[in-house]
Each structure stands twice: as C-alpha cells, then as structure tokens.
PDB file of C-alpha atoms in Angstrom:
ATOM      1  CA  MET A   1      46.096  37.585 -34.922  1.00  0.00           C
ATOM      2  CA  LYS A   2      47.515  38.798 -38.287  1.00  0.00           C
ATOM      3  CA  LEU A   3      45.500  41.150 -40.478  1.00  0.00           C
ATOM      4  CA  ARG A   4      46.288  41.654 -44.239  1.00  0.00           C
ATOM      5  CA  ARG A   5      45.506  45.088 -45.679  1.00  0.00           C
ATOM      6  CA  ASN A   6      46.703  46.565 -48.962  1.00  0.00           C
ATOM      7  CA  GLY A   7      49.277  43.727 -49.370  1.00  0.00           C
ATOM      8  CA  THR A   8      50.821  44.156 -45.915  1.00  0.00           C
ATOM      9  CA  VAL A   9      50.508  42.059 -42.793  1.00  0.00           C
ATOM     10  CA  ALA A  10      49.976  43.727 -39.361  1.00  0.00           C
ATOM     11  CA  ARG A  11      49.738  41.987 -36.022  1.00  0.00           C
ATOM     12  CA  ARG A  12      46.863  42.901 -33.767  1.00  0.00           C
ATOM     13  CA  TYR A  13      45.623  41.561 -30.463  1.00  0.00           C
ATOM     14  CA  VAL A  14      41.898  40.775 -30.229  1.00  0.00           C
ATOM     15  CA  ARG A  15      39.803  40.261 -27.165  1.00  0.00           C
ATOM     16  CA  ILE A  16      36.181  39.263 -26.959  1.00  0.00           C
ATOM     17  CA  ILE A  17      34.229  41.663 -24.774  1.00  0.00           C
ATOM     18  CA  SER A  18      31.467  40.258 -22.599  1.00  0.00           C
ATOM     19  CA  THR A  19      28.211  41.929 -22.768  1.00  0.00           C
ATOM     20  CA  GLU A  20      28.418  43.479 -19.284  1.00  0.00           C
ATOM     21  CA  ARG A  21      31.792  45.137 -20.287  1.00  0.00           C
ATOM     22  CA  VAL A  22      30.742  46.675 -23.569  1.00  0.00           C
ATOM     23  CA  ASP A  23      29.686  49.946 -22.084  1.00  0.00           C
ATOM     24  CA  PRO A  24      32.813  50.336 -19.775  1.00  0.00           C
ATOM     25  CA  VAL A  25      35.149  49.616 -22.907  1.00  0.00           C
ATOM     26  CA  ARG A  26      33.212  52.289 -24.948  1.00  0.00           C
ATOM     27  CA  GLU A  27      33.553  54.766 -22.118  1.00  0.00           C
ATOM     28  CA  ALA A  28      37.204  54.131 -21.593  1.00  0.00           C
ATOM     29  CA  LEU A  29      38.049  54.585 -25.246  1.00  0.00           C
ATOM     30  CA  ALA A  30      36.092  57.794 -25.348  1.00  0.00           C
ATOM     31  CA  VAL A  31      38.261  59.410 -22.560  1.00  0.00           C
ATOM     32  CA  GLU A  32      39.901  62.642 -23.585  1.00  0.00           C
ATOM     33  CA  GLY A  33      43.638  62.504 -23.525  1.00  0.00           C
ATOM     34  CA  GLN A  34      46.042  59.544 -23.321  1.00  0.00           C
ATOM     35  CA  ILE A  35      45.053  56.730 -21.099  1.00  0.00           C
ATOM     36  CA  GLY A  36      48.274  54.656 -21.707  1.00  0.00           C
ATOM     37  CA  ILE A  37      47.114  51.887 -24.107  1.00  0.00           C
ATOM     38  CA  PRO A  38      48.169  51.022 -27.563  1.00  0.00           C
ATOM     39  CA  ASP A  39      45.896  52.228 -30.437  1.00  0.00           C
ATOM     40  CA  SER A  40      42.732  50.364 -30.078  1.00  0.00           C
ATOM     41  CA  GLU A  41      39.406  49.952 -31.862  1.00  0.00           C
ATOM     42  CA  PHE A  42      36.123  48.659 -30.521  1.00  0.00           C
ATOM     43  CA  ILE A  43      34.015  46.557 -33.062  1.00  0.00           C
ATOM     44  CA  ASP A  44      30.415  46.284 -32.082  1.00  0.00           C
ATOM     45  CA  GLY A  45      29.714  42.910 -33.598  1.00  0.00           C
ATOM     46  CA  ASP A  46      28.584  39.476 -32.435  1.00  0.00           C
ATOM     47  CA  PRO A  47      30.648  38.969 -30.405  1.00  0.00           C
ATOM     48  CA  PRO A  48      31.899  42.499 -29.536  1.00  0.00           C
ATOM     49  CA  LEU A  49      35.719  42.789 -30.143  1.00  0.00           C
ATOM     50  CA  LEU A  50      38.467  45.089 -28.825  1.00  0.00           C
ATOM     51  CA  VAL A  51      41.249  45.191 -31.412  1.00  0.00           C
ATOM     52  CA  MET A  52      44.644  46.574 -30.084  1.00  0.00           C
ATOM     53  CA  GLU A  53      47.931  47.199 -31.699  1.00  0.00           C
ATOM     54  CA  PRO A  54      51.010  45.543 -30.023  1.00  0.00           C
ATOM     55  CA  ALA A  55      52.561  47.557 -27.290  1.00  0.00           C
ATOM     56  CA  ALA A  56      55.874  49.037 -27.932  1.00  0.00           C
ATOM     57  CA  GLY A  57      58.991  48.170 -25.925  1.00  0.00           C
ATOM     58  CA  ARG A  58      59.556  45.484 -23.348  1.00  0.00           C
ATOM     59  CA  PRO A  59      57.531  44.460 -20.249  1.00  0.00           C
ATOM     60  CA  HIS A  60      58.541  45.686 -16.845  1.00  0.00           C
ATOM     61  CA  SER A  61      58.882  42.036 -15.764  1.00  0.00           C
ATOM     62  CA  VAL A  62      61.894  41.814 -18.106  1.00  0.00           C
ATOM     63  CA  LEU A  63      63.324  45.420 -17.748  1.00  0.00           C
ATOM     64  CA  LEU A  64      63.115  46.020 -13.909  1.00  0.00           C
ATOM     65  CA  PRO A  65      65.530  43.195 -12.937  1.00  0.00           C
ATOM     66  CA  VAL A  66      68.052  44.908 -15.210  1.00  0.00           C
ATOM     67  CA  LEU A  67      67.228  48.421 -14.237  1.00  0.00           C
ATOM     68  CA  PHE A  68      67.486  47.667 -10.555  1.00  0.00           C
ATOM     69  CA  LEU A  69      71.064  46.514 -10.892  1.00  0.00           C
ATOM     70  CA  PRO A  70      73.257  48.910  -8.681  1.00  0.00           C
ATOM     71  CA  GLY A  71      75.385  50.007 -11.608  1.00  0.00           C
ATOM     72  CA  VAL A  72      72.399  50.548 -13.888  1.00  0.00           C
ATOM     73  CA  TRP A  73      69.800  52.099 -11.471  1.00  0.00           C
ATOM     74  CA  ALA A  74      71.765  55.415 -11.130  1.00  0.00           C
ATOM     75  CA  GLY A  75      71.341  56.008 -14.848  1.00  0.00           C
ATOM     76  CA  SER A  76      67.921  54.573 -15.230  1.00  0.00           C
ATOM     77  CA  GLN A  77      66.007  55.879 -12.243  1.00  0.00           C
ATOM     78  CA  SER A  78      65.109  59.265 -13.771  1.00  0.00           C
ATOM     79  CA  GLY A  79      63.665  57.869 -16.969  1.00  0.00           C
ATOM     80  CA  MET A  80      61.744  55.113 -15.308  1.00  0.00           C
ATOM     81  CA  SER A  81      60.380  57.442 -12.565  1.00  0.00           C
ATOM     82  CA  SER A  82      59.263  59.832 -15.329  1.00  0.00           C
ATOM     83  CA  ALA A  83      57.536  56.945 -17.126  1.00  0.00           C
ATOM     84  CA  CYS A  84      55.757  55.881 -13.862  1.00  0.00           C
ATOM     85  CA  GLU A  85      54.611  59.493 -13.322  1.00  0.00           C
ATOM     86  CA  GLN A  86      53.213  59.433 -16.901  1.00  0.00           C
ATOM     87  CA  ALA A  87      51.543  56.097 -16.182  1.00  0.00           C
ATOM     88  CA  GLY A  88      50.020  57.631 -13.001  1.00  0.00           C
ATOM     89  CA  ARG A  89      48.576  60.530 -15.058  1.00  0.00           C
ATOM     90  CA  ALA A  90      47.067  57.970 -17.537  1.00  0.00           C
ATOM     91  CA  LEU A  91      45.576  55.950 -14.616  1.00  0.00           C
ATOM     92  CA  GLY A  92      44.122  59.175 -13.094  1.00  0.00           C
ATOM     93  CA  ARG A  93      42.750  60.407 -16.334  1.00  0.00           C
ATOM     94  CA  LEU A  94      40.848  57.036 -16.925  1.00  0.00           C
ATOM     95  CA  HIS A  95      39.544  56.884 -13.415  1.00  0.00           C
ATOM     96  CA  ARG A  96      38.468  60.497 -13.198  1.00  0.00           C
ATOM     97  CA  GLN A  97      36.614  60.673 -16.481  1.00  0.00           C
ATOM     98  CA  THR A  98      34.803  57.298 -16.010  1.00  0.00           C
ATOM     99  CA  ASN A  99      33.951  57.889 -12.373  1.00  0.00           C
ATOM    100  CA  ASP A 100      30.144  57.968 -11.843  1.00  0.00           C
ATOM    101  CA  TRP A 101      29.675  57.193  -8.206  1.00  0.00           C
ATOM    102  CA  CYS A 102      31.388  56.326  -5.008  1.00  0.00           C
ATOM    103  CA  VAL A 103      30.866  53.333  -2.594  1.00  0.00           C
ATOM    104  CA  VAL A 104      31.834  52.076   0.763  1.00  0.00           C
ATOM    105  CA  PRO A 105      34.416  49.452  -0.166  1.00  0.00           C
ATOM    106  CA  THR A 106      33.145  46.837   2.418  1.00  0.00           C
ATOM    107  CA  GLU A 107      29.654  47.014   0.792  1.00  0.00           C
ATOM    108  CA  PHE A 108      30.931  46.721  -2.769  1.00  0.00           C
ATOM    109  CA  GLU A 109      30.403  43.150  -4.123  1.00  0.00           C
ATOM    110  CA  PRO A 110      33.510  42.834  -6.308  1.00  0.00           C
ATOM    111  CA  PHE A 111      35.654  43.782  -3.228  1.00  0.00           C
ATOM    112  CA  GLU A 112      34.065  41.012  -1.022  1.00  0.00           C
ATOM    113  CA  LYS A 113      36.698  38.469  -1.815  1.00  0.00           C
ATOM    114  CA  VAL A 114      39.308  40.690  -0.306  1.00  0.00           C
ATOM    115  CA  LEU A 115      37.417  40.976   3.002  1.00  0.00           C
ATOM    116  CA  THR A 116      37.741  37.418   4.080  1.00  0.00           C
ATOM    117  CA  TYR A 117      40.903  35.262   4.751  1.00  0.00           C
ATOM    118  CA  SER A 118      41.370  31.608   5.269  1.00  0.00           C
ATOM    119  CA  GLU A 119      42.510  29.778   8.396  1.00  0.00           C
ATOM    120  CA  ALA A 120      45.725  29.138   6.479  1.00  0.00           C
ATOM    121  CA  LEU A 121      46.396  32.861   6.340  1.00  0.00           C
ATOM    122  CA  GLU A 122      45.447  33.313  10.024  1.00  0.00           C
ATOM    123  CA  GLY A 123      48.156  30.771  10.852  1.00  0.00           C
ATOM    124  CA  ARG A 124      50.813  32.902   9.046  1.00  0.00           C
ATOM    125  CA  LEU A 125      49.906  36.227  10.842  1.00  0.00           C
ATOM    126  CA  ASP A 126      50.550  37.105  14.438  1.00  0.00           C
ATOM    127  CA  GLU A 127      47.989  38.627  16.799  1.00  0.00           C
ATOM    128  CA  ARG A 128      49.124  42.122  16.220  1.00  0.00           C
ATOM    129  CA  GLN A 129      48.808  41.682  12.444  1.00  0.00           C
ATOM    130  CA  LEU A 130      45.297  40.031  12.684  1.00  0.00           C
ATOM    131  CA  ALA A 131      44.205  42.850  14.871  1.00  0.00           C
ATOM    132  CA  ALA A 132      45.437  45.387  12.374  1.00  0.00           C
ATOM    133  CA  VAL A 133      43.457  43.568   9.587  1.00  0.00           C
ATOM    134  CA  ASP A 134      40.263  43.678  11.710  1.00  0.00           C
ATOM    135  CA  GLU A 135      40.873  47.323  12.338  1.00  0.00           C
ATOM    136  CA  ALA A 136      41.362  48.125   8.665  1.00  0.00           C
ATOM    137  CA  LEU A 137      38.102  46.398   7.792  1.00  0.00           C
ATOM    138  CA  ALA A 138      36.252  48.341  10.490  1.00  0.00           C
ATOM    139  CA  ASN A 139      37.716  51.713   9.470  1.00  0.00           C
ATOM    140  CA  LEU A 140      37.005  51.149   5.696  1.00  0.00           C
ATOM    141  CA  ASP A 141      33.388  50.537   6.691  1.00  0.00           C
ATOM    142  CA  GLY A 142      32.818  54.223   7.298  1.00  0.00           C
ATOM    143  CA  ILE A 143      34.250  55.792   4.134  1.00  0.00           C
ATOM    144  CA  GLU A 144      33.698  55.986   0.376  1.00  0.00           C
ATOM    145  CA  THR A 145      35.964  55.544  -2.659  1.00  0.00           C
ATOM    146  CA  PRO A 146      35.308  56.002  -6.472  1.00  0.00           C
ATOM    147  CA  VAL A 147      34.191  53.411  -8.777  1.00  0.00           C
ATOM    148  CA  SER A 148      35.637  53.780 -12.261  1.00  0.00           C
ATOM    149  CA  CYS A 149      36.546  51.836 -15.325  1.00  0.00           C
ATOM    150  CA  ILE A 150      39.903  50.226 -14.308  1.00  0.00           C
ATOM    151  CA  TYR A 151      42.634  48.256 -16.116  1.00  0.00           C
ATOM    152  CA  SER A 152      42.319  45.544 -13.382  1.00  0.00           C
ATOM    153  CA  ASP A 153      45.758  43.980 -13.720  1.00  0.00           C
ATOM    154  CA  PRO A 154      48.538  46.529 -14.178  1.00  0.00           C
ATOM    155  CA  THR A 155      51.209  44.209 -12.956  1.00  0.00           C
ATOM    156  CA  PRO A 156      54.836  44.181 -14.439  1.00  0.00           C
ATOM    157  CA  HIS A 157      54.241  41.647 -17.215  1.00  0.00           C
ATOM    158  CA  ASN A 158      51.253  43.903 -18.474  1.00  0.00           C
ATOM    159  CA  LEU A 159      53.232  47.098 -18.379  1.00  0.00           C
ATOM    160  CA  TYR A 160      55.404  47.933 -21.517  1.00  0.00           C
ATOM    161  CA  TYR A 161      58.140  50.590 -21.355  1.00  0.00           C
ATOM    162  CA  ALA A 162      59.498  52.305 -24.460  1.00  0.00           C
ATOM    163  CA  ASP A 163      60.838  55.817 -25.305  1.00  0.00           C
ATOM    164  CA  GLY A 164      60.203  57.144 -21.833  1.00  0.00           C
ATOM    165  CA  SER A 165      56.560  55.993 -21.528  1.00  0.00           C
ATOM    166  CA  ILE A 166      54.521  53.042 -20.191  1.00  0.00           C
ATOM    167  CA  GLU A 167      51.685  51.349 -22.058  1.00  0.00           C
ATOM    168  CA  PHE A 168      49.164  49.030 -20.366  1.00  0.00           C
ATOM    169  CA  ILE A 169      48.071  45.796 -22.054  1.00  0.00           C
ATOM    170  CA  ASP A 170      45.478  43.024 -21.148  1.00  0.00           C
ATOM    171  CA  ASP A 171      43.108  45.657 -19.935  1.00  0.00           C
ATOM    172  CA  SER A 172      39.673  44.545 -18.887  1.00  0.00           C
ATOM    173  CA  PHE A 173      38.050  47.931 -18.260  1.00  0.00           C
ATOM    174  CA  GLN A 174      35.748  46.559 -15.728  1.00  0.00           C
ATOM    175  CA  ARG A 175      33.935  48.690 -13.248  1.00  0.00           C
ATOM    176  CA  ASN A 176      35.686  48.491  -9.902  1.00  0.00           C
ATOM    177  CA  LEU A 177      37.341  50.455  -7.144  1.00  0.00           C
ATOM    178  CA  ALA A 178      39.707  52.999  -8.697  1.00  0.00           C
ATOM    179  CA  VAL A 179      42.183  52.490  -5.863  1.00  0.00           C
ATOM    180  CA  LYS A 180      42.557  48.821  -6.891  1.00  0.00           C
ATOM    181  CA  ASP A 181      44.529  49.774  -9.898  1.00  0.00           C
ATOM    182  CA  LEU A 182      46.930  51.816  -7.913  1.00  0.00           C
ATOM    183  CA  ALA A 183      47.384  49.095  -5.251  1.00  0.00           C
ATOM    184  CA  THR A 184      47.970  46.500  -7.936  1.00  0.00           C
ATOM    185  CA  PHE A 185      50.498  48.621  -9.780  1.00  0.00           C
ATOM    186  CA  GLU A 186      52.337  49.433  -6.584  1.00  0.00           C
ATOM    187  CA  ARG A 187      52.312  45.923  -5.302  1.00  0.00           C
ATOM    188  CA  GLY A 188      53.807  44.601  -8.578  1.00  0.00           C
ATOM    189  CA  ILE A 189      56.811  46.977  -8.322  1.00  0.00           C
ATOM    190  CA  GLU A 190      57.382  46.246  -4.646  1.00  0.00           C
ATOM    191  CA  LEU A 191      57.185  42.383  -5.173  1.00  0.00           C
ATOM    192  CA  MET A 192      59.534  42.713  -8.237  1.00  0.00           C
ATOM    193  CA  ALA A 193      62.130  44.518  -6.145  1.00  0.00           C
ATOM    194  CA  GLY A 194      61.683  42.008  -3.387  1.00  0.00           C
ATOM    195  CA  ARG A 195      62.285  39.011  -5.615  1.00  0.00           C
ATOM    196  CA  LEU A 196      65.709  40.192  -6.589  1.00  0.00           C
ATOM    197  CA  PRO A 197      68.821  39.642  -4.478  1.00  0.00           C
ATOM    198  CA  TRP A 198      70.030  43.106  -5.592  1.00  0.00           C
ATOM    199  CA  GLY A 199      66.529  44.756  -5.483  1.00  0.00           C
ATOM    200  CA  ARG A 200      66.101  47.547  -2.919  1.00  0.00           C
ATOM    201  CA  ARG A 201      62.945  48.784  -1.297  1.00  0.00           C
ATOM    202  CA  ALA A 202      64.044  52.406  -2.053  1.00  0.00           C
ATOM    203  CA  GLN A 203      64.038  51.687  -5.709  1.00  0.00           C
ATOM    204  CA  ALA A 204      60.260  50.524  -5.495  1.00  0.00           C
ATOM    205  CA  ASP A 205      59.510  53.497  -3.204  1.00  0.00           C
ATOM    206  CA  ALA A 206      60.884  55.983  -5.778  1.00  0.00           C
ATOM    207  CA  LEU A 207      58.749  54.471  -8.637  1.00  0.00           C
ATOM    208  CA  VAL A 208      55.602  54.371  -6.464  1.00  0.00           C
ATOM    209  CA  ALA A 209      56.098  57.988  -5.348  1.00  0.00           C
ATOM    210  CA  ALA A 210      56.338  58.944  -9.053  1.00  0.00           C
ATOM    211  CA  LEU A 211      53.209  56.948  -9.914  1.00  0.00           C
ATOM    212  CA  ARG A 212      51.300  58.667  -7.065  1.00  0.00           C
ATOM    213  CA  HIS A 213      52.556  62.143  -8.040  1.00  0.00           C
ATOM    214  CA  GLY A 214      51.258  61.653 -11.543  1.00  0.00           C
ATOM    215  CA  TYR A 215      47.953  60.215 -10.480  1.00  0.00           C
ATOM    216  CA  GLY A 216      47.520  63.254  -8.056  1.00  0.00           C
ATOM    217  CA  GLU A 217      47.608  65.578 -11.100  1.00  0.00           C
ATOM    218  CA  THR A 218      44.780  63.945 -13.097  1.00  0.00           C
ATOM    219  CA  GLY A 219      42.976  61.388 -10.783  1.00  0.00           C
ATOM    220  CA  PRO A 220      39.914  61.667  -8.628  1.00  0.00           C
ATOM    221  CA  THR A 221      40.018  62.164  -4.906  1.00  0.00           C
ATOM    222  CA  LEU A 222      40.284  58.607  -3.480  1.00  0.00           C
ATOM    223  CA  TRP A 223      38.670  58.745  -0.070  1.00  0.00           C
ATOM    224  CA  PHE A 224      35.641  60.665   1.154  1.00  0.00           C
ATOM    225  CA  GLY A 225      34.166  60.810   4.802  1.00  0.00           C
ATOM    226  CA  SER A 226      37.502  60.335   6.618  1.00  0.00           C
ATOM    227  CA  ASP A 227      39.771  62.848   8.499  1.00  0.00           C
ATOM    228  CA  ALA A 228      42.407  60.129   8.743  1.00  0.00           C
ATOM    229  CA  GLY A 229      44.756  61.589   6.009  1.00  0.00           C
ATOM    230  CA  ASP A 230      46.624  58.703   4.212  1.00  0.00           C
ATOM    231  CA  SER A 231      45.400  55.995   6.559  1.00  0.00           C
ATOM    232  CA  PRO A 232      42.693  54.742   4.172  1.00  0.00           C
ATOM    233  CA  ASP A 233      45.379  53.840   1.675  1.00  0.00           C
ATOM    234  CA  VAL A 234      47.254  51.900   4.448  1.00  0.00           C
ATOM    235  CA  TRP A 235      44.152  50.035   5.372  1.00  0.00           C
ATOM    236  CA  PHE A 236      43.331  49.082   1.750  1.00  0.00           C
ATOM    237  CA  ARG A 237      46.851  48.030   0.925  1.00  0.00           C
ATOM    238  CA  LEU A 238      47.063  45.866   4.113  1.00  0.00           C
ATOM    239  CA  LEU A 239      44.030  44.076   2.948  1.00  0.00           C
ATOM    240  CA  ASP A 240      45.294  43.765  -0.562  1.00  0.00           C
ATOM    241  CA  TYR A 241      48.558  42.132   0.544  1.00  0.00           C
ATOM    242  CA  CYS A 242      46.576  39.814   2.731  1.00  0.00           C
ATOM    243  CA  TYR A 243      44.471  38.773  -0.155  1.00  0.00           C
ATOM    244  CA  VAL A 244      47.467  37.941  -2.201  1.00  0.00           C
ATOM    245  CA  LEU A 245      49.268  36.127   0.683  1.00  0.00           C
ATOM    246  CA  ASP A 246      46.058  34.113   1.131  1.00  0.00           C
ATOM    247  CA  ARG A 247      46.109  33.001  -2.403  1.00  0.00           C
ATOM    248  CA  TYR A 248      49.723  31.884  -1.972  1.00  0.00           C
ATOM    249  CA  VAL A 249      49.246  29.963   1.232  1.00  0.00           C
ATOM    250  CA  THR A 250      46.094  28.233  -0.044  1.00  0.00           C
ATOM    251  CA  GLY A 251      47.890  27.216  -3.228  1.00  0.00           C
ATOM    252  CA  ALA A 252      45.827  29.288  -5.613  1.00  0.00           C
ATOM    253  CA  LEU A 253      49.040  30.932  -6.819  1.00  0.00           C
ATOM    254  CA  GLY A 254      52.315  29.166  -7.594  1.00  0.00           C
ATOM    255  CA  GLY A 255      51.580  25.949  -5.625  1.00  0.00           C
ATOM    256  CA  GLY A 256      51.426  22.207  -6.347  1.00  0.00           C
ATOM    257  CA  SER A 257      52.644  21.355  -9.870  1.00  0.00           C
ATOM    258  CA  ALA A 258      53.544  24.917 -10.915  1.00  0.00           C
ATOM    259  CA  PRO A 259      56.887  25.215 -12.812  1.00  0.00           C
ATOM    260  CA  LEU A 260      60.000  25.773 -10.680  1.00  0.00           C
ATOM    261  CA  THR A 261      60.316  29.470 -11.595  1.00  0.00           C
ATOM    262  CA  GLN A 262      56.730  30.139 -10.294  1.00  0.00           C
ATOM    263  CA  ARG A 263      57.484  28.117  -7.091  1.00  0.00           C
ATOM    264  CA  VAL A 264      60.605  30.274  -6.494  1.00  0.00           C
ATOM    265  CA  THR A 265      58.585  33.378  -7.146  1.00  0.00           C
ATOM    266  CA  ARG A 266      56.011  32.151  -4.660  1.00  0.00           C
ATOM    267  CA  TRP A 267      58.567  31.704  -1.941  1.00  0.00           C
ATOM    268  CA  THR A 268      59.983  35.295  -2.394  1.00  0.00           C
ATOM    269  CA  ASP A 269      56.616  36.808  -2.711  1.00  0.00           C
ATOM    270  CA  VAL A 270      55.306  35.146   0.386  1.00  0.00           C
ATOM    271  CA  ARG A 271      58.289  36.540   2.240  1.00  0.00           C
ATOM    272  CA  CYS A 272      57.661  39.973   0.737  1.00  0.00           C
ATOM    273  CA  CYS A 273      54.021  39.910   1.525  1.00  0.00           C
ATOM    274  CA  LEU A 274      54.573  39.049   5.145  1.00  0.00           C
ATOM    275  CA  ALA A 275      57.175  41.879   5.379  1.00  0.00           C
ATOM    276  CA  ARG A 276      54.768  44.398   3.905  1.00  0.00           C
ATOM    277  CA  ILE A 277      51.834  43.200   6.051  1.00  0.00           C
ATOM    278  CA  ASP A 278      54.030  43.752   9.128  1.00  0.00           C
ATOM    279  CA  GLU A 279      55.024  47.230   8.013  1.00  0.00           C
ATOM    280  CA  LEU A 280      51.450  48.279   7.158  1.00  0.00           C
ATOM    281  CA  SER A 281      50.126  46.861  10.431  1.00  0.00           C
ATOM    282  CA  ALA A 282      52.726  48.755  12.367  1.00  0.00           C
ATOM    283  CA  ALA A 283      51.615  51.981  10.520  1.00  0.00           C
ATOM    284  CA  LEU A 284      48.072  51.747  11.864  1.00  0.00           C
TER     285      LEU A 284
END
C-alpha cells in the first residue's frame, strides 16, 4: 500500500496478523540487535497489522543465477558468503532471544506433517532410503530441539540482498522448531544451485557453511539429549527433503496446470531432492 505523509508518498507492505501470532510478532520485534528485516511497526488494532518498509536490493531468486555463473562467482563468492553469515547471525539472534522451551520434534504438532509420507513417495525411494527415513524418525524421537519465533519461509524469493547484507521478507514469526528456518534456508540455496545448468554443489555448500558459521555465533544449541554430534541435523534434513519431494510427487507443488516455468522447476527440484535424499541416507 502507499502512505501519504507531509506531502510525500511512501510504499509500505501491510500484513494482517492473526490473533495467535500477535504475541510472537511483538516478541520478535523486541529482540535486541538486528534480526534481518526491513524497518517494521506493529499496530495493535482491529485487526492487528504489521507494517514493513520495502526490502532493499534484489531477491536471491534473481541474483543467485547470475552470481553462480563461473565468471562471476569468483568475484562474488566472498560478498555473498559474508551476507549469508550475517543472515545466520540474524536468524540465531531471533531464535535465541525468543526461545522459551524445547520439544521432542516427533511430539510437536506443527512438525507432524513432515513425519508421514505418501505411497507416491514410497514409490520414488529405494529400500535403503526408506530404511534411512525410518531410522531418522526413530532417532529424533529421543532428543529435543528449541522452539522459537521463526521466519518460516526464508527461501530465495524472500531473501533480499543489498550492500553486503540480506533482509528477510514475508515473515510469519510463528512459533515452530528453530531448526526449520535453517533447513528451509539451506534447502533453498541447494535447490537453486541444482536448477541451473552452471550451478555447482560447492557453491551452495560455501553459502550454507557461511550461514551456519554466523548462526553458531548467536543462535541457541539446536539439539539436546544426543551424543551423535551432527547426526540430528542429517536426520532432520533428510525428513525435510522427503516432505518437499512428497509435495512434488503428489502434485501439491508445480503439478497439473501450473505454468511451464513451475513445471520445469518441479522437474529439476525432484531430481535434486532425490540426490540429496540419497546423500543424506548414505550419511546415516
């Protein structure tokens, strides 16, 4: 929407906030330090509103295909890695300061949809991969992870890059597993690299490593009650990729009458999801 003040017109984005998300939004906006969002204001009206300035720069979904070009990547890697590290610190700051409790992920209701998969998905995975999924579910049943206010959808079209930093838009600030934000951010980068004929896994790995490094500086400990080192991340990411693949093979994403570009993206994403599921299964 456009707001007129003192004779000038300014563009602002306005989101209606549901009753159950009023407190998480207030809590997120009260976090000390930068959390990676444009200047925002909460209006406690009827209905409650979140008013946000436009993000600066351009979205990752537009920039990464250019930055991943071989001749461009050498000069852009350092700047984009630094921005992803800053984004990781912002994520970590939000998650740490809004974390009130921890849960066993398999007992957390918002995560339940990730715990089941359709017969269509079963038909796309081999016996080793299905066994790995069952193992991941069983292993996550015995550990805890933080619940915080999360952005919910930090995918490339919601990440804006400008002047060496990244801003998050379309933030829901719902209460959910903190690790979900990380998994979504990382998956978006990996799928973006996989969609491009010139994209390389090493490029995605570099940005994911920078994100994790920044998160480690400010974020909460992600897993409790396990001596398995980094394995819980592998279990969680395996289930996350299975969930996305399931949505593709059942037609919930990019199927049927979707535009041609979405159907092409579906084809490349299915291929990438299968490759990542195979890698993560082998890591167990």
